[in-house]
PDB file of C-alpha atoms and ligand atoms in Angstrom:
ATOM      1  CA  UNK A 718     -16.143   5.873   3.601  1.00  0.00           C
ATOM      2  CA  UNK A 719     -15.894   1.842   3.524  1.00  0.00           C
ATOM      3  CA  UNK A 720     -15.938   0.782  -0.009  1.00  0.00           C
ATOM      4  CA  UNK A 721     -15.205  -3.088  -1.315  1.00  0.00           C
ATOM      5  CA  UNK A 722     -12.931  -3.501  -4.727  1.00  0.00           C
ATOM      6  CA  UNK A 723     -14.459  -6.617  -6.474  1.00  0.00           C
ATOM      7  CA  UNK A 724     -12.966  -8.350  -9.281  1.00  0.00           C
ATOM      8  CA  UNK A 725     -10.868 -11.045 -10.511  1.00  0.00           C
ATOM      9  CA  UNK A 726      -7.601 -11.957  -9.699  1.00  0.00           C
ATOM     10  CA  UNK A 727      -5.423  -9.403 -11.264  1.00  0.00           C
ATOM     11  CA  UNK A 728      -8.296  -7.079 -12.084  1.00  0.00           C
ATOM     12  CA  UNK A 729      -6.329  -4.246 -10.276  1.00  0.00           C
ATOM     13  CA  UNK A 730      -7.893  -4.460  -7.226  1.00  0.00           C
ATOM     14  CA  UNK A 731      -4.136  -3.894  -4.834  1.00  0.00           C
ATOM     15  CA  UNK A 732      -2.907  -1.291  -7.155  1.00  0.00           C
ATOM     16  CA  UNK A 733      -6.128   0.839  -7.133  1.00  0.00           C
ATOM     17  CA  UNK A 734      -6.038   0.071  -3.168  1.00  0.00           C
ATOM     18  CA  UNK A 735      -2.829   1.646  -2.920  1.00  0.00           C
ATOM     19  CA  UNK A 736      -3.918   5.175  -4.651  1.00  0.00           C
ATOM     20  CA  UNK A 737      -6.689   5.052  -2.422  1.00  0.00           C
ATOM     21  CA  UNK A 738      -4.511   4.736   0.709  1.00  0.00           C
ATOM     22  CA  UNK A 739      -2.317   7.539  -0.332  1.00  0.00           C
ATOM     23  CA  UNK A 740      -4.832  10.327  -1.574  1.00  0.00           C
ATOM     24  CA  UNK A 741      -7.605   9.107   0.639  1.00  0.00           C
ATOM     25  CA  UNK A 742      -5.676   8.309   3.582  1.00  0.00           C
ATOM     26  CA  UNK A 743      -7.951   4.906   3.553  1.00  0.00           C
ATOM     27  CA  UNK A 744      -7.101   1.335   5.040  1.00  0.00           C
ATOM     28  CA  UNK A 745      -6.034  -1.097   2.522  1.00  0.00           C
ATOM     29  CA  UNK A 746      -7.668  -4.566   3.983  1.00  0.00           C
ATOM     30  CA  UNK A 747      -5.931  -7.573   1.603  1.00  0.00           C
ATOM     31  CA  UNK A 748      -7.169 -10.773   2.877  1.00  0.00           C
ATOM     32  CA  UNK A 749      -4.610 -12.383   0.614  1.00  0.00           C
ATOM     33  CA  UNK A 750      -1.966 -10.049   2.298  1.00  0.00           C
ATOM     34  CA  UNK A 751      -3.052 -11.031   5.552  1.00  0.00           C
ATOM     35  CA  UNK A 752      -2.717 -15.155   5.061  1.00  0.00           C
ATOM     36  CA  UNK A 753       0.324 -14.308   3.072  1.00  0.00           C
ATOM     37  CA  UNK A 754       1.819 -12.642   5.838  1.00  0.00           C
ATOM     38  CA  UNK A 755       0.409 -15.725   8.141  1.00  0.00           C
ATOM     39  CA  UNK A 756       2.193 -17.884   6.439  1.00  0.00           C
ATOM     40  CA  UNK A 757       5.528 -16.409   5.995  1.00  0.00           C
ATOM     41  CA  UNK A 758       5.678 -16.027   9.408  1.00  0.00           C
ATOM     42  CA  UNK A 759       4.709 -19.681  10.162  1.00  0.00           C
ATOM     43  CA  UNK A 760       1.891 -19.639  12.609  1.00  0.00           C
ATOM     44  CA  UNK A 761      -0.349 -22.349  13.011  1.00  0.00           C
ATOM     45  CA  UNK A 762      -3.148 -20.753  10.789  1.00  0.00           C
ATOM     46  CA  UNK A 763      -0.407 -19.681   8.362  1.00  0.00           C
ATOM     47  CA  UNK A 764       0.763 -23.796   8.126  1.00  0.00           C
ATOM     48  CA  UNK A 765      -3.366 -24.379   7.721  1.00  0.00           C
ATOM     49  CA  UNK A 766      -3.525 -22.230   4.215  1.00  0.00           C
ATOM     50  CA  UNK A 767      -0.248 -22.570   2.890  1.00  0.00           C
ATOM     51  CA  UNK A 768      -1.593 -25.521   0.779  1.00  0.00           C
ATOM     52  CA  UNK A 769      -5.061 -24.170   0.290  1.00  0.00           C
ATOM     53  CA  UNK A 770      -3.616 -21.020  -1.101  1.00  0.00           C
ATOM     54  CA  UNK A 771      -1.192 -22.751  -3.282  1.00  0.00           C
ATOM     55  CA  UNK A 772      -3.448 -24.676  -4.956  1.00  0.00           C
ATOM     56  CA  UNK A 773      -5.469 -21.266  -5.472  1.00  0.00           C
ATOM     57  CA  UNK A 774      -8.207 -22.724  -3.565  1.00  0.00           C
ATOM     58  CA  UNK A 775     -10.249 -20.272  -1.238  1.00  0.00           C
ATOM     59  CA  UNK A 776      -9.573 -20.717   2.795  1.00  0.00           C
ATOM     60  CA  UNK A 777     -12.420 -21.202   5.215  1.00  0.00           C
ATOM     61  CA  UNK A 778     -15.198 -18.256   5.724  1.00  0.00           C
ATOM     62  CA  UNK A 779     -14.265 -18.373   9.217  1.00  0.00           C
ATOM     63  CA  UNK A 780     -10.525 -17.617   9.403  1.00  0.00           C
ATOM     64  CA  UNK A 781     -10.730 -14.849   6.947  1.00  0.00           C
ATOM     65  CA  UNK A 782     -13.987 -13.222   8.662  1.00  0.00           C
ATOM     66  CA  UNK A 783     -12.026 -13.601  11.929  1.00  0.00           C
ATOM     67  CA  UNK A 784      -8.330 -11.502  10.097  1.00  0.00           C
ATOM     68  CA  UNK A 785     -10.947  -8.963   9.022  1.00  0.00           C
ATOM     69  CA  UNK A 786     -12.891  -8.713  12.313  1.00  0.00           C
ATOM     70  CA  UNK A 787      -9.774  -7.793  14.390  1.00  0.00           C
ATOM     71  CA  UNK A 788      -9.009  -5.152  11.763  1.00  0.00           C
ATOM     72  CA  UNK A 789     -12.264  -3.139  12.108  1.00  0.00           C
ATOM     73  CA  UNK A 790     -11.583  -3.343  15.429  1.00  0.00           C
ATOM     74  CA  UNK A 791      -8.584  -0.535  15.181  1.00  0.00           C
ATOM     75  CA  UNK A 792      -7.984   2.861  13.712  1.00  0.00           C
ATOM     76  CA  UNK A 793     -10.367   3.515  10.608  1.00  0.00           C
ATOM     77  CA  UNK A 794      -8.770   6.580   9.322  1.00  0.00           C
ATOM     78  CA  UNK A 795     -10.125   7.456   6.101  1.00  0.00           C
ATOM     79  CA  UNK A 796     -12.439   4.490   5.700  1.00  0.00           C
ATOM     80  CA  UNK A 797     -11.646   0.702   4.777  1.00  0.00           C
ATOM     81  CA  UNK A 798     -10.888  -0.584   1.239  1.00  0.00           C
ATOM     82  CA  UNK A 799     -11.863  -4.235   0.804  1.00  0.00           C
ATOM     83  CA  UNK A 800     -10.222  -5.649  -1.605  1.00  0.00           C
ATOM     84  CA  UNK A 801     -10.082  -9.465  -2.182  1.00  0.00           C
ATOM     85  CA  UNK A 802     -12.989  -9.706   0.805  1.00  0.00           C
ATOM     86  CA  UNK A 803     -15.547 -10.822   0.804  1.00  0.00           C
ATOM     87  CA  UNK A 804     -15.030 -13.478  -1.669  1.00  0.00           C
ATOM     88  CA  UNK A 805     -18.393 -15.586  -0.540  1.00  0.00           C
ATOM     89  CA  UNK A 806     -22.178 -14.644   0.256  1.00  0.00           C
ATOM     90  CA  UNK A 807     -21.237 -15.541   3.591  1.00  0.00           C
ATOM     91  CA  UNK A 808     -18.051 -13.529   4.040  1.00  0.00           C
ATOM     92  CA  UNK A 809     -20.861 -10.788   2.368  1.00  0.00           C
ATOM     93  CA  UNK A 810     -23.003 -11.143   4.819  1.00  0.00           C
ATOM     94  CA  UNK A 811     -20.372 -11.423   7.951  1.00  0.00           C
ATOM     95  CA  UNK A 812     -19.061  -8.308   6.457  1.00  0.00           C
ATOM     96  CA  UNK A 813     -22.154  -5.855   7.005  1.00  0.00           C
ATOM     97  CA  UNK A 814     -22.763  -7.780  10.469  1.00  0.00           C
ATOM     98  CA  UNK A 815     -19.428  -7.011  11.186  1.00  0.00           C
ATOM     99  CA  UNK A 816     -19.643  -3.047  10.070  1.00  0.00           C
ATOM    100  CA  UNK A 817     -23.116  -2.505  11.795  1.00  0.00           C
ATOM    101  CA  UNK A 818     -21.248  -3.810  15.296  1.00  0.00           C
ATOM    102  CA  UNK A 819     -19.009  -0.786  14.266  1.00  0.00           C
ATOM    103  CA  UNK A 820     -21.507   1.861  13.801  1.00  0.00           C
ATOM    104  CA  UNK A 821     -19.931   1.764  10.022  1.00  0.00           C
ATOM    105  CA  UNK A 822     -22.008   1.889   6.810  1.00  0.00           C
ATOM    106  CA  UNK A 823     -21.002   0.358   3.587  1.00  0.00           C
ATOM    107  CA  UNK A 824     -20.261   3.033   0.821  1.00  0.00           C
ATOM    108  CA  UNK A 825     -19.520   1.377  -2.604  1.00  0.00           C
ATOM    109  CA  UNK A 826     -19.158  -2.136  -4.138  1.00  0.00           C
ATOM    110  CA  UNK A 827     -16.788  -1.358  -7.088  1.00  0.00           C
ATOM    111  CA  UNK A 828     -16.849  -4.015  -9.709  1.00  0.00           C
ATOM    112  CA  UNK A 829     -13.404  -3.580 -11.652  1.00  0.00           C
ATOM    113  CA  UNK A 830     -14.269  -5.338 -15.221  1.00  0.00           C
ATOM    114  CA  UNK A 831     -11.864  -7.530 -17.096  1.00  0.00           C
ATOM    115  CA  UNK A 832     -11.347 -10.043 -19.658  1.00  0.00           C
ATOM    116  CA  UNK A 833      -9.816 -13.503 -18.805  1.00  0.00           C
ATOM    117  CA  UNK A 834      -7.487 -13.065 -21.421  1.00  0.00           C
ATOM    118  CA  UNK A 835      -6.379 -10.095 -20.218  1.00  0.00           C
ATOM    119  CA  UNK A 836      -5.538 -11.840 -16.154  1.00  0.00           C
ATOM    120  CA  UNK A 837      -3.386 -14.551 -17.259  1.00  0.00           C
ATOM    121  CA  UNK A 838      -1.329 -11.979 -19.404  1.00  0.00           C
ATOM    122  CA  UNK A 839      -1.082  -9.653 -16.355  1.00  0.00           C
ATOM    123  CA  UNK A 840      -0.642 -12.339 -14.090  1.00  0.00           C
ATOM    124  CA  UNK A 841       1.783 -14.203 -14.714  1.00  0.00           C
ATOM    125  CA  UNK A 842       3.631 -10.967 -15.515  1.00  0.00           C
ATOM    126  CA  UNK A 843       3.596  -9.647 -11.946  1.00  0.00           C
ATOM    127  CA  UNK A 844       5.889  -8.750  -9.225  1.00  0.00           C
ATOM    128  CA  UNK A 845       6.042  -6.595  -6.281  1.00  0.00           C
ATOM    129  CA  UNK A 846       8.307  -4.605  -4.295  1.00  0.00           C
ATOM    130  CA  UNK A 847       9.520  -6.854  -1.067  1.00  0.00           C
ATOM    131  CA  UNK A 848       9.612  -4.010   0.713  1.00  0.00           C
ATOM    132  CA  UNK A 849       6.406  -1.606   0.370  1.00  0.00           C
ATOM    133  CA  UNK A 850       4.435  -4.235  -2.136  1.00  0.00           C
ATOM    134  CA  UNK A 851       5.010  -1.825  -5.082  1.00  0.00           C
ATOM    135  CA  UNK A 852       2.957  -3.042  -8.224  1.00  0.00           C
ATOM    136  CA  UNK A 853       5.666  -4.368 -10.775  1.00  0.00           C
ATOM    137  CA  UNK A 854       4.420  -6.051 -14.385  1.00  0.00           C
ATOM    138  CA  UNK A 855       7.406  -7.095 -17.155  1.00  0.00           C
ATOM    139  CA  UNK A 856       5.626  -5.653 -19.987  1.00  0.00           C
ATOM    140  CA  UNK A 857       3.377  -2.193 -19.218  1.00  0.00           C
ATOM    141  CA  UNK A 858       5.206  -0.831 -15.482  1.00  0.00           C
ATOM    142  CA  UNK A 859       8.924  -3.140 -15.592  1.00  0.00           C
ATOM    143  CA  UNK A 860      11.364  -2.822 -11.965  1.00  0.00           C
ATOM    144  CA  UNK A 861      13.361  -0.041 -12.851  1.00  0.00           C
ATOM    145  CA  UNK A 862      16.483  -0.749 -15.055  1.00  0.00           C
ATOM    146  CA  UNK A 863      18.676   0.184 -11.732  1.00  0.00           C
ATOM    147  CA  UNK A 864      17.033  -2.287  -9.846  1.00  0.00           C
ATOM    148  CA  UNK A 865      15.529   0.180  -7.284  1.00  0.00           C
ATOM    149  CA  UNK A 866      11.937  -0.118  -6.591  1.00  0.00           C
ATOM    150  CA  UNK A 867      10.092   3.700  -7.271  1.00  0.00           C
ATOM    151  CA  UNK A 868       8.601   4.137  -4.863  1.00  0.00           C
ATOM    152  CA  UNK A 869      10.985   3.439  -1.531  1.00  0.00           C
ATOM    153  CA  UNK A 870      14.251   2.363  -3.550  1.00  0.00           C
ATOM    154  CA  UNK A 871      13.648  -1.581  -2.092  1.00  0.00           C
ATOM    155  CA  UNK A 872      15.806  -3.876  -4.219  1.00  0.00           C
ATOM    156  CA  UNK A 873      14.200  -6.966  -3.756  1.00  0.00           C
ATOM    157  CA  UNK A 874      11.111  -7.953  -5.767  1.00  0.00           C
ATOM    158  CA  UNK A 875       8.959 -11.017  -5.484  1.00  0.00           C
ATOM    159  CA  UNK A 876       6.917 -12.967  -7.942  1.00  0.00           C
ATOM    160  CA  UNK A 877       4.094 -14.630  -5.577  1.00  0.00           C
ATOM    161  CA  UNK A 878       4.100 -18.691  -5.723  1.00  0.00           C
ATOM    162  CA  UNK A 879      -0.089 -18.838  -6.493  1.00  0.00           C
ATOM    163  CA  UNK A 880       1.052 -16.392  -9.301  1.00  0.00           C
ATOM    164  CA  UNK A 881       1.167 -19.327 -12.118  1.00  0.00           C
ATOM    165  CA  UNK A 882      -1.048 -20.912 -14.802  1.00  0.00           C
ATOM    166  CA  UNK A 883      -1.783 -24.198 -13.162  1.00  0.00           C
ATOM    167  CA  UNK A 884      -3.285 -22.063  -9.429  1.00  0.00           C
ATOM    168  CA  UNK A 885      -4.123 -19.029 -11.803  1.00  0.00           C
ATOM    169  CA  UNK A 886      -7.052 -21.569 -13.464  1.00  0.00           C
ATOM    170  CA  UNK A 887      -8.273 -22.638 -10.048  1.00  0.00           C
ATOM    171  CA  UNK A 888      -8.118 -19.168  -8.804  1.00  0.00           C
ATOM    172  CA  UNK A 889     -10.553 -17.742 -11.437  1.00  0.00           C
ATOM    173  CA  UNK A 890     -12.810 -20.780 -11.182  1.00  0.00           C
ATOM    174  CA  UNK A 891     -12.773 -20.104  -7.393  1.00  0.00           C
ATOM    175  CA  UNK A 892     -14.113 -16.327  -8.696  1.00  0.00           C
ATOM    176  CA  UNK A 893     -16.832 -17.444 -11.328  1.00  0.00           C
ATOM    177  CA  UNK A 894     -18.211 -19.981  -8.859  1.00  0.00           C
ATOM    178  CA  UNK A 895     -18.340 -18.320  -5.862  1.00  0.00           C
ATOM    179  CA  UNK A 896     -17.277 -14.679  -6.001  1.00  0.00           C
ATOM    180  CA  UNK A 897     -18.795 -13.584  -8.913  1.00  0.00           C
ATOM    181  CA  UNK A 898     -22.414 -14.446  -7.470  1.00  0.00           C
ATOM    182  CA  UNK A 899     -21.594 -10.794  -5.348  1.00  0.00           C
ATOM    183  CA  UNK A 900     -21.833  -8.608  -7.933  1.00  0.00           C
ATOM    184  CA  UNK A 901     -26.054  -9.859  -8.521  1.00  0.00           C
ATOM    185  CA  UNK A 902     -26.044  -9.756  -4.412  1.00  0.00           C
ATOM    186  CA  UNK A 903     -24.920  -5.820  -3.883  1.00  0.00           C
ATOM    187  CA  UNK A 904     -26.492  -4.717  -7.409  1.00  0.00           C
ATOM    188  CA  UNK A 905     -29.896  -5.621  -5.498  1.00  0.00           C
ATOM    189  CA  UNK A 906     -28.671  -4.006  -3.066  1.00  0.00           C
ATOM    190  CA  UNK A 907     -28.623  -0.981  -4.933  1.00  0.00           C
ATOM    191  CA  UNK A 908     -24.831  -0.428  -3.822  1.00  0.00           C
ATOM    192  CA  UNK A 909     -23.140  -1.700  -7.449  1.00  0.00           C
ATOM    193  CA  UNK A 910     -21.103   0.372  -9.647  1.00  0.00           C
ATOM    194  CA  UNK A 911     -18.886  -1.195 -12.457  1.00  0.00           C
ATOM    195  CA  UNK A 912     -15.397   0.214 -13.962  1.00  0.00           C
ATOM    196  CA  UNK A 913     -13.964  -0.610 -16.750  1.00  0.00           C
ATOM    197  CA  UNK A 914     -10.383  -2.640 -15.187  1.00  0.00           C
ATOM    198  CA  UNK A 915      -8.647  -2.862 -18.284  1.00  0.00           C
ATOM    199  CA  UNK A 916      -7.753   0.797 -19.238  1.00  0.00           C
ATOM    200  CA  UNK A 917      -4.328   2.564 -18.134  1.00  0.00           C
ATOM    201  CA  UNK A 918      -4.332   2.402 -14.422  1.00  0.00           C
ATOM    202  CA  UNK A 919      -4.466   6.323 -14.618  1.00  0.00           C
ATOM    203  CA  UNK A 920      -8.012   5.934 -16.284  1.00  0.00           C
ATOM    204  CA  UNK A 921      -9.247   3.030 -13.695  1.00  0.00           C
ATOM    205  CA  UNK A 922      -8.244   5.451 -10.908  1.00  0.00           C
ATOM    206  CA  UNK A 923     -10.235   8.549 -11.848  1.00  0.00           C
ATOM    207  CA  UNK A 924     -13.361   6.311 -12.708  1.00  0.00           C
ATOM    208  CA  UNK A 925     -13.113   5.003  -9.588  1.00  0.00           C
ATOM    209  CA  UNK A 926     -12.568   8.922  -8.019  1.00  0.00           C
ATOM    210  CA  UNK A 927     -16.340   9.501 -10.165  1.00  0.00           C
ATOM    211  CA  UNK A 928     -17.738   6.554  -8.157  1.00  0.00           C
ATOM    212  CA  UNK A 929     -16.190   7.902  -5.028  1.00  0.00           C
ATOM    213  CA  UNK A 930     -16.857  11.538  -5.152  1.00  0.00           C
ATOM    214  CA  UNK A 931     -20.394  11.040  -6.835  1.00  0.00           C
TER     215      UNK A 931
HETATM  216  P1  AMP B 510      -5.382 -12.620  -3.252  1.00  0.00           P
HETATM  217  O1  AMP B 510      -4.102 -12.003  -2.812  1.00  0.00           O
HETATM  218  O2  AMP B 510      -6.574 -11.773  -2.907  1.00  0.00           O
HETATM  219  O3  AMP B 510      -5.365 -13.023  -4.701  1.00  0.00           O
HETATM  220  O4  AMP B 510      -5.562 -13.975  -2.403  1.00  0.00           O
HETATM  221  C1  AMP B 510      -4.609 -15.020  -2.481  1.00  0.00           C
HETATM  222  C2  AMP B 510      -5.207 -16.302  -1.926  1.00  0.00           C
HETATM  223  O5  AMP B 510      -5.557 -16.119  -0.551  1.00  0.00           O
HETATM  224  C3  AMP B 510      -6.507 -16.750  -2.584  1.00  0.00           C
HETATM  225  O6  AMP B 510      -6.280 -17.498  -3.766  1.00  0.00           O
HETATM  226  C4  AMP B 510      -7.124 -17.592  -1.471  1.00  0.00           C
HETATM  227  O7  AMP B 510      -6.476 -18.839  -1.349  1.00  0.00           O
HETATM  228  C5  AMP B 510      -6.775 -16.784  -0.232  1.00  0.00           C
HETATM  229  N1  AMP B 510      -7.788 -15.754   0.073  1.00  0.00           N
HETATM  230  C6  AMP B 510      -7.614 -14.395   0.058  1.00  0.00           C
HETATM  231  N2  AMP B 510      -8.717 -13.756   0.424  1.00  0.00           N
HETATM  232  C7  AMP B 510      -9.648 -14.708   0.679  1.00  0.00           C
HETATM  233  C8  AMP B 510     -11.020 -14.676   1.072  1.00  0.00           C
HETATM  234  N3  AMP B 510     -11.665 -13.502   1.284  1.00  0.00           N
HETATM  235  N4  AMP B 510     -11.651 -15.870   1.235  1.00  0.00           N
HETATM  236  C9  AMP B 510     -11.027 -17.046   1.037  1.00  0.00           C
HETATM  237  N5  AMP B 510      -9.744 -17.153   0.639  1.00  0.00           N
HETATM  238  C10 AMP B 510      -9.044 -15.993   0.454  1.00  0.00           C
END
């Protein structure tokens, strides 16, 4: 099963990702994990989006179609999650090119709904594990008072640098102008269903298990 997790920055979309990977033994594919990883370990793409991505600006259709390309490419386990891909009508439509090459259908579109309001709280309040990327936020799921992450007992946590006010703004306008035009394109494709992203994650995650399992 290859589903995509739609939604604004800080709907949810990683954390929901990372339930999936454990119970459904599925493939977590983070675009924005990907280029962040590119550019932490300074190659020449990674120096091309460092700026692009700090100023919460979307990188070129063609380097992110080519990350997610060389993923479908490799073990498909349980299925793919997309999450924070596509992010344009073109990255949409590379995207079920790409999974026809494959032989591989596309399952679900999950649109996880939230207010704006709602982001720039979360946002802004978020940090992750440095070493297993661990979901952290200061006010509903604080690091441990210990210091040790939950889930592997890491000890470093990071706050990520496009994780601020100033990008956050950019970011969402990035969504509304040219993300958000997705949800129309896969609800006429008859592949839509919408959650409800602001509930306890425990809720989001069996809504999403109805969409699934439906
Ligand atoms: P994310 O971790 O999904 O919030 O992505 C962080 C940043 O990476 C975004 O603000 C963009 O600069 C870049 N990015 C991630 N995924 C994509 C994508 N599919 N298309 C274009 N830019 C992306």
């Amino acid at each position: 099963m290859n589903i995509i997790l739609l939604g604004p920055p800080g709907a949810g979309k990683g954390t929901q990702a990372r339930f999936l990977c454990d119970e459904r033994d599925m493939i977590q594919l983070s675009t924005g994990d990907m280029l962040r990883e590119a550019k932490d370990s300074g190659t020449e793409m990674g120096k091309v989006v460092a700026d692009v991505m700090a100023r919460g600006e979307l990188v070129t259709d063609e380097i992110v179609i080519g990350l997610i390309r060389e993923k479908l490419e490799g073990d498909k386990k349980g299925g793919f999650i997309f999450d924070g891909f596509p992010r344009t009508l073109a990255q949409a439509d590379a995207l079920g090119e790409l999974l026809a090459e494959e032989g591989e259908t596309l399952d679900a579109v999950i649109e996880m709904q939230v207010d704006d309001n709602a982001l720039v709280a979360r946002i802004t309040a978020r940090s992750t594990c440095g070493s297993c990327g661990e979901v952290y936020n200061d006010h509903t799921k604080p690091i441990p008072a210990d210091g040790k992450c939950t889930n592997c007992g890491g000890s470093e946590f990071k706050r990520r640098a496009d994780d601020n006010e100033d990008s956050l703004k950019q970011r969402l306008m990035e969504y509304y102008k040219k993300t958000s035009p997705l949800i129309g394109y896969y609800y006429a494709k008859g592949q839509l269903s919408s959650v409800d992203g602001l509930g306890e994650m425990a809720a989001v995650k069996a809504d999403i298990a109805k969409v699934l399992d439906a």
